[in-house]
PDB file of C-alpha atoms in Angstrom:
ATOM      1  CA  MET A   1     -30.193 160.297-196.357  1.00 44.00           C
ATOM      2  CA  SER A   2     -28.716 156.811-196.542  1.00 42.00           C
ATOM      3  CA  ALA A   3     -30.485 154.005-198.349  1.00 58.00           C
ATOM      4  CA  ALA A   4     -30.170 151.809-195.241  1.00 69.00           C
ATOM      5  CA  PRO A   5     -29.547 152.518-191.557  1.00 88.00           C
ATOM      6  CA  LEU A   6     -26.023 153.450-190.584  1.00 96.00           C
ATOM      7  CA  THR A   7     -24.172 150.877-188.464  1.00 97.00           C
ATOM      8  CA  PHE A   8     -22.654 152.162-185.231  1.00 98.00           C
ATOM      9  CA  TYR A   9     -20.012 150.010-183.505  1.00 97.00           C
ATOM     10  CA  SER A  10     -20.003 150.899-179.825  1.00 96.00           C
ATOM     11  CA  PHE A  11     -19.142 149.940-176.254  1.00 94.00           C
ATOM     12  CA  PRO A  12     -21.642 150.973-173.547  1.00 92.00           C
ATOM     13  CA  LEU A  13     -19.143 152.370-171.023  1.00 93.00           C
ATOM     14  CA  SER A  14     -17.075 154.339-173.542  1.00 96.00           C
ATOM     15  CA  GLY A  15     -17.403 158.104-173.417  1.00 97.00           C
ATOM     16  CA  HIS A  16     -15.948 158.243-176.910  1.00 97.00           C
ATOM     17  CA  ALA A  17     -18.756 155.987-178.130  1.00 97.00           C
ATOM     18  CA  HIS A  18     -21.314 158.065-176.259  1.00 98.00           C
ATOM     19  CA  ARG A  19     -20.279 161.099-178.308  1.00 98.00           C
ATOM     20  CA  VAL A  20     -21.471 159.273-181.382  1.00 98.00           C
ATOM     21  CA  ALA A  21     -24.607 157.889-179.735  1.00 98.00           C
ATOM     22  CA  LEU A  22     -25.550 161.386-178.594  1.00 98.00           C
ATOM     23  CA  MET A  23     -24.903 162.951-181.996  1.00 98.00           C
ATOM     24  CA  LEU A  24     -26.911 160.292-183.803  1.00 97.00           C
ATOM     25  CA  SER A  25     -29.815 160.899-181.444  1.00 97.00           C
ATOM     26  CA  LEU A  26     -29.625 164.687-181.626  1.00 97.00           C
ATOM     27  CA  LEU A  27     -29.666 164.473-185.420  1.00 96.00           C
ATOM     28  CA  ASN A  28     -32.278 161.705-185.422  1.00 95.00           C
ATOM     29  CA  VAL A  29     -30.185 159.588-187.792  1.00 96.00           C
ATOM     30  CA  PRO A  30     -31.561 156.050-188.294  1.00 95.00           C
ATOM     31  CA  HIS A  31     -28.940 153.524-187.274  1.00 96.00           C
ATOM     32  CA  GLN A  32     -28.316 150.076-185.871  1.00 97.00           C
ATOM     33  CA  ARG A  33     -26.003 149.764-182.883  1.00 96.00           C
ATOM     34  CA  VAL A  34     -23.545 146.895-182.556  1.00 95.00           C
ATOM     35  CA  ASP A  35     -21.838 146.563-179.176  1.00 94.00           C
ATOM     36  CA  VAL A  36     -18.275 145.308-179.588  1.00 94.00           C
ATOM     37  CA  ASP A  37     -16.978 142.761-177.071  1.00 87.00           C
ATOM     38  CA  LEU A  38     -13.811 144.556-175.973  1.00 86.00           C
ATOM     39  CA  ARG A  39     -13.145 142.168-173.106  1.00 84.00           C
ATOM     40  CA  GLY A  40     -13.285 139.290-175.567  1.00 87.00           C
ATOM     41  CA  GLY A  41     -10.905 141.025-177.966  1.00 85.00           C
ATOM     42  CA  GLU A  42     -13.433 141.445-180.760  1.00 86.00           C
ATOM     43  CA  HIS A  43     -11.952 144.863-181.586  1.00 92.00           C
ATOM     44  CA  LYS A  44      -8.614 143.226-182.461  1.00 87.00           C
ATOM     45  CA  ARG A  45     -10.019 140.675-184.902  1.00 91.00           C
ATOM     46  CA  PRO A  46      -9.468 141.063-188.665  1.00 92.00           C
ATOM     47  CA  GLU A  47     -13.107 141.883-189.363  1.00 89.00           C
ATOM     48  CA  PHE A  48     -13.057 144.874-187.028  1.00 89.00           C
ATOM     49  CA  LEU A  49      -9.532 145.955-187.948  1.00 93.00           C
ATOM     50  CA  ALA A  50     -10.755 146.252-191.523  1.00 91.00           C
ATOM     51  CA  LEU A  51     -13.029 149.046-190.269  1.00 91.00           C
ATOM     52  CA  ASN A  52     -10.487 150.660-187.938  1.00 92.00           C
ATOM     53  CA  ALA A  53      -6.854 149.608-188.117  1.00 91.00           C
ATOM     54  CA  PHE A  54      -6.282 151.023-184.630  1.00 93.00           C
ATOM     55  CA  GLY A  55      -8.738 148.490-183.196  1.00 92.00           C
ATOM     56  CA  GLN A  56     -10.811 151.017-181.258  1.00 92.00           C
ATOM     57  CA  VAL A  57     -14.453 151.947-180.888  1.00 95.00           C
ATOM     58  CA  PRO A  58     -16.409 153.856-181.979  1.00 97.00           C
ATOM     59  CA  VAL A  59     -16.668 153.262-185.706  1.00 97.00           C
ATOM     60  CA  ILE A  60     -19.533 153.930-188.077  1.00 98.00           C
ATOM     61  CA  ASP A  61     -20.260 152.291-191.407  1.00 96.00           C
ATOM     62  CA  ASP A  62     -22.537 154.505-193.461  1.00 96.00           C
ATOM     63  CA  ASN A  63     -23.405 152.222-196.371  1.00 92.00           C
ATOM     64  CA  GLY A  64     -19.800 151.449-197.154  1.00 93.00           C
ATOM     65  CA  THR A  65     -18.227 154.638-195.838  1.00 95.00           C
ATOM     66  CA  ALA A  66     -16.357 153.651-192.681  1.00 96.00           C
ATOM     67  CA  VAL A  67     -15.342 156.431-190.302  1.00 97.00           C
ATOM     68  CA  ALA A  68     -13.298 155.860-187.142  1.00 96.00           C
ATOM     69  CA  ASP A  69     -12.339 158.195-184.260  1.00 96.00           C
ATOM     70  CA  SER A  70     -15.142 159.798-182.293  1.00 98.00           C
ATOM     71  CA  ASN A  71     -14.298 163.397-183.172  1.00 98.00           C
ATOM     72  CA  ALA A  72     -13.923 162.559-186.859  1.00 98.00           C
ATOM     73  CA  ILE A  73     -17.301 160.822-186.709  1.00 98.00           C
ATOM     74  CA  LEU A  74     -18.869 163.950-185.191  1.00 98.00           C
ATOM     75  CA  VAL A  75     -17.517 166.025-188.071  1.00 97.00           C
ATOM     76  CA  TYR A  76     -18.820 163.493-190.571  1.00 97.00           C
ATOM     77  CA  LEU A  77     -22.291 163.298-189.062  1.00 97.00           C
ATOM     78  CA  ALA A  78     -22.663 167.058-188.685  1.00 97.00           C
ATOM     79  CA  THR A  79     -21.551 167.635-192.266  1.00 95.00           C
ATOM     80  CA  ARG A  80     -23.425 164.703-193.785  1.00 95.00           C
ATOM     81  CA  TYR A  81     -26.730 165.035-191.982  1.00 94.00           C
ATOM     82  CA  ASP A  82     -27.199 168.559-190.690  1.00 84.00           C
ATOM     83  CA  GLY A  83     -25.426 171.157-192.782  1.00 70.00           C
ATOM     84  CA  GLN A  84     -23.980 173.953-190.642  1.00 78.00           C
ATOM     85  CA  ALA A  85     -26.198 173.709-187.546  1.00 89.00           C
ATOM     86  CA  TRP A  86     -23.688 171.710-185.461  1.00 97.00           C
ATOM     87  CA  LEU A  87     -20.468 172.628-187.283  1.00 96.00           C
ATOM     88  CA  PRO A  88     -20.193 176.264-188.391  1.00 95.00           C
ATOM     89  CA  ALA A  89     -18.722 176.940-191.821  1.00 92.00           C
ATOM     90  CA  ASP A  90     -17.448 180.441-191.094  1.00 94.00           C
ATOM     91  CA  PRO A  91     -13.722 180.609-190.232  1.00 96.00           C
ATOM     92  CA  ALA A  92     -14.130 181.891-186.674  1.00 97.00           C
ATOM     93  CA  GLY A  93     -16.925 179.468-185.828  1.00 96.00           C
ATOM     94  CA  ALA A  94     -15.121 176.486-187.323  1.00 96.00           C
ATOM     95  CA  ALA A  95     -11.925 177.397-185.462  1.00 98.00           C
ATOM     96  CA  ALA A  96     -13.798 177.749-182.160  1.00 98.00           C
ATOM     97  CA  VAL A  97     -15.202 174.238-182.592  1.00 98.00           C
ATOM     98  CA  GLN A  98     -11.838 172.793-183.612  1.00 98.00           C
ATOM     99  CA  ARG A  99     -10.236 174.269-180.499  1.00 98.00           C
ATOM    100  CA  TRP A 100     -12.555 172.212-178.301  1.00 98.00           C
ATOM    101  CA  LEU A 101     -12.178 169.074-180.399  1.00 98.00           C
ATOM    102  CA  SER A 102      -8.452 169.407-179.705  1.00 98.00           C
ATOM    103  CA  VAL A 103      -9.220 169.847-175.996  1.00 98.00           C
ATOM    104  CA  ALA A 104     -11.356 166.696-176.121  1.00 98.00           C
ATOM    105  CA  ALA A 105      -8.449 164.751-177.612  1.00 98.00           C
ATOM    106  CA  GLY A 106      -5.887 166.327-175.256  1.00 98.00           C
ATOM    107  CA  PRO A 107      -6.619 167.759-171.772  1.00 98.00           C
ATOM    108  CA  LEU A 108     -10.016 166.053-171.504  1.00 98.00           C
ATOM    109  CA  ALA A 109      -8.563 162.672-172.457  1.00 98.00           C
ATOM    110  CA  SER A 110      -5.574 162.986-170.126  1.00 98.00           C
ATOM    111  CA  GLY A 111      -7.629 164.486-167.291  1.00 98.00           C
ATOM    112  CA  PRO A 112     -11.252 163.492-166.556  1.00 98.00           C
ATOM    113  CA  ALA A 113     -11.292 160.586-169.008  1.00 98.00           C
ATOM    114  CA  THR A 114      -8.091 159.078-167.611  1.00 98.00           C
ATOM    115  CA  ALA A 115      -9.281 159.596-164.036  1.00 98.00           C
ATOM    116  CA  ARG A 116     -12.323 157.508-164.903  1.00 97.00           C
ATOM    117  CA  LEU A 117     -10.131 154.851-166.534  1.00 97.00           C
ATOM    118  CA  ILE A 118      -8.295 154.489-163.231  1.00 97.00           C
ATOM    119  CA  THR A 119     -11.388 153.906-161.093  1.00 97.00           C
ATOM    120  CA  VAL A 120     -13.683 152.098-163.530  1.00 96.00           C
ATOM    121  CA  PHE A 121     -11.175 149.950-165.411  1.00 94.00           C
ATOM    122  CA  GLY A 122      -8.158 149.857-163.097  1.00 95.00           C
ATOM    123  CA  ALA A 123      -5.849 151.612-165.567  1.00 96.00           C
ATOM    124  CA  PRO A 124      -2.318 152.146-164.153  1.00 97.00           C
ATOM    125  CA  TYR A 125      -2.015 155.942-164.384  1.00 97.00           C
ATOM    126  CA  ASP A 126      -0.722 158.358-161.767  1.00 98.00           C
ATOM    127  CA  VAL A 127      -3.724 159.526-159.763  1.00 98.00           C
ATOM    128  CA  GLU A 128      -2.367 162.826-158.448  1.00 98.00           C
ATOM    129  CA  THR A 129      -1.165 164.028-161.839  1.00 98.00           C
ATOM    130  CA  THR A 130      -4.380 162.979-163.530  1.00 98.00           C
ATOM    131  CA  LEU A 131      -6.605 164.731-160.983  1.00 98.00           C
ATOM    132  CA  ALA A 132      -4.529 167.900-161.269  1.00 98.00           C
ATOM    133  CA  ARG A 133      -4.991 167.879-165.039  1.00 98.00           C
ATOM    134  CA  ALA A 134      -8.719 167.331-164.662  1.00 98.00           C
ATOM    135  CA  HIS A 135      -9.213 170.254-162.299  1.00 98.00           C
ATOM    136  CA  ALA A 136      -7.003 172.541-164.391  1.00 98.00           C
ATOM    137  CA  LEU A 137      -9.223 171.846-167.397  1.00 98.00           C
ATOM    138  CA  LEU A 138     -12.444 172.278-165.446  1.00 98.00           C
ATOM    139  CA  GLY A 139     -11.208 175.618-164.144  1.00 98.00           C
ATOM    140  CA  VAL A 140     -10.716 176.874-167.695  1.00 98.00           C
ATOM    141  CA  MET A 141     -14.058 175.487-168.827  1.00 98.00           C
ATOM    142  CA  ASN A 142     -15.852 177.042-165.882  1.00 98.00           C
ATOM    143  CA  ALA A 143     -14.373 180.470-166.590  1.00 98.00           C
ATOM    144  CA  GLU A 144     -15.230 180.362-170.273  1.00 98.00           C
ATOM    145  CA  LEU A 145     -18.727 178.987-169.716  1.00 98.00           C
ATOM    146  CA  GLY A 146     -19.332 181.915-167.413  1.00 98.00           C
ATOM    147  CA  THR A 147     -19.297 184.121-170.520  1.00 98.00           C
ATOM    148  CA  ARG A 148     -21.377 182.039-172.940  1.00 98.00           C
ATOM    149  CA  ALA A 149     -23.933 179.243-172.948  1.00 98.00           C
ATOM    150  CA  PHE A 150     -21.924 176.661-174.884  1.00 98.00           C
ATOM    151  CA  LEU A 151     -18.267 175.930-175.476  1.00 98.00           C
ATOM    152  CA  ALA A 152     -17.962 177.462-178.941  1.00 98.00           C
ATOM    153  CA  GLY A 153     -20.617 180.159-178.712  1.00 96.00           C
ATOM    154  CA  SER A 154     -24.258 180.848-177.988  1.00 96.00           C
ATOM    155  CA  ARG A 155     -25.597 177.602-179.464  1.00 96.00           C
ATOM    156  CA  PRO A 156     -24.575 173.959-179.157  1.00 98.00           C
ATOM    157  CA  THR A 157     -22.082 172.447-181.584  1.00 98.00           C
ATOM    158  CA  ILE A 158     -20.156 169.225-181.882  1.00 98.00           C
ATOM    159  CA  ALA A 159     -17.654 170.802-179.473  1.00 98.00           C
ATOM    160  CA  ASP A 160     -20.184 170.325-176.689  1.00 98.00           C
ATOM    161  CA  VAL A 161     -20.976 166.776-177.789  1.00 98.00           C
ATOM    162  CA  ALA A 162     -17.258 165.922-177.802  1.00 98.00           C
ATOM    163  CA  CYS A 163     -16.731 167.165-174.251  1.00 98.00           C
ATOM    164  CA  TYR A 164     -19.993 166.259-172.539  1.00 98.00           C
ATOM    165  CA  ALA A 165     -19.612 162.600-171.493  1.00 98.00           C
ATOM    166  CA  TYR A 166     -16.260 162.701-169.739  1.00 98.00           C
ATOM    167  CA  VAL A 167     -17.102 165.920-167.910  1.00 98.00           C
ATOM    168  CA  SER A 168     -20.512 164.620-166.863  1.00 98.00           C
ATOM    169  CA  HIS A 169     -18.957 161.365-165.649  1.00 98.00           C
ATOM    170  CA  ALA A 170     -15.907 162.982-164.058  1.00 98.00           C
ATOM    171  CA  PRO A 171     -17.153 162.131-160.530  1.00 98.00           C
ATOM    172  CA  GLU A 172     -16.727 158.462-161.417  1.00 98.00           C
ATOM    173  CA  GLY A 173     -13.011 159.261-161.563  1.00 98.00           C
ATOM    174  CA  ASN A 174     -13.054 161.063-158.185  1.00 98.00           C
ATOM    175  CA  VAL A 175     -13.203 164.464-159.905  1.00 98.00           C
ATOM    176  CA  SER A 176     -15.769 166.606-158.113  1.00 98.00           C
ATOM    177  CA  LEU A 177     -17.752 169.179-160.083  1.00 98.00           C
ATOM    178  CA  ALA A 178     -18.823 171.032-156.941  1.00 98.00           C
ATOM    179  CA  ASP A 179     -16.557 174.026-157.541  1.00 98.00           C
ATOM    180  CA  TYR A 180     -17.614 174.530-161.158  1.00 98.00           C
ATOM    181  CA  PRO A 181     -21.158 175.981-161.284  1.00 98.00           C
ATOM    182  CA  HIS A 182     -20.923 177.155-164.878  1.00 98.00           C
ATOM    183  CA  VAL A 183     -19.814 173.681-165.973  1.00 98.00           C
ATOM    184  CA  ARG A 184     -22.754 172.119-164.143  1.00 98.00           C
ATOM    185  CA  ALA A 185     -25.169 174.591-165.758  1.00 98.00           C
ATOM    186  CA  TRP A 186     -23.692 173.728-169.165  1.00 98.00           C
ATOM    187  CA  LEU A 187     -24.251 170.029-168.502  1.00 98.00           C
ATOM    188  CA  ASP A 188     -27.867 170.808-167.657  1.00 98.00           C
ATOM    189  CA  ARG A 189     -28.291 172.717-170.925  1.00 98.00           C
ATOM    190  CA  ILE A 190     -26.966 169.788-172.945  1.00 98.00           C
ATOM    191  CA  GLU A 191     -29.195 167.350-171.077  1.00 98.00           C
ATOM    192  CA  SER A 192     -32.183 169.557-171.943  1.00 98.00           C
ATOM    193  CA  LEU A 193     -31.559 169.364-175.693  1.00 97.00           C
ATOM    194  CA  PRO A 194     -34.223 167.513-177.721  1.00 97.00           C
ATOM    195  CA  GLY A 195     -32.905 164.049-178.463  1.00 97.00           C
ATOM    196  CA  PHE A 196     -30.442 163.917-175.569  1.00 98.00           C
ATOM    197  CA  VAL A 197     -29.501 160.400-174.467  1.00 98.00           C
ATOM    198  CA  PRO A 198     -27.470 159.648-171.318  1.00 97.00           C
ATOM    199  CA  MET A 199     -24.507 157.336-170.915  1.00 96.00           C
ATOM    200  CA  ALA A 200     -24.749 154.540-168.363  1.00 92.00           C
ATOM    201  CA  ARG A 201     -23.199 155.521-165.048  1.00 93.00           C
ATOM    202  CA  THR A 202     -20.941 153.281-162.992  1.00 94.00           C
ATOM    203  CA  PRO A 203     -20.754 153.087-159.173  1.00 95.00           C
ATOM    204  CA  ALA A 204     -17.119 154.196-159.057  1.00 95.00           C
ATOM    205  CA  GLY A 205     -15.189 157.062-157.493  1.00 95.00           C
ATOM    206  CA  LEU A 206     -17.470 159.702-156.012  1.00 94.00           C
ATOM    207  CA  GLN A 207     -20.451 157.876-157.523  1.00 91.00           C
ATOM    208  CA  ALA A 208     -19.804 154.897-155.240  1.00 86.00           C
ATOM    209  CA  ALA A 209     -20.928 156.755-152.139  1.00 65.00           C
TER     210      ALA A 209
END
């Protein structure tokens, strides 16, 4: 374990940051959270850019080891603090997890996450295209989760942590989960894990009703 608590640079409404918050809690890793003032441009100042040259949250500083990018942080935390429980070492298991990390950085980001950016933050993306991407992804997830309990197998991994927040908060982007019972059951299973912590919800999209 670290000699001092890890520092976690976050933003409360970021699903990417929630991935890290959830993983830290699931692993019970001592840490101090620092919320970055994105509206004030704190993430573009030299001090923060020294931690992440892309000027994005989340970032962790583990006693001098700085790691940026939420999926990279999940890999780091799982490897550093919990051996193989959340990130399998066998080739098939590792590949199954990596597949969903790629989904989190691709279809999830351009679908449910972007839909939420439109409604919560006023981002100028095409609504129809974004919603179509979101439902295409959820259809695949629903089919696959009908055959297993978690995304990469029978037990939770960082794949589930990477995908949870933006699927759970998809209704904020006007993406209904009503037609995806296996996805909803998967969300319930994650929320039942010891150490689960929620992300703050916003009254946007379908959540505004």
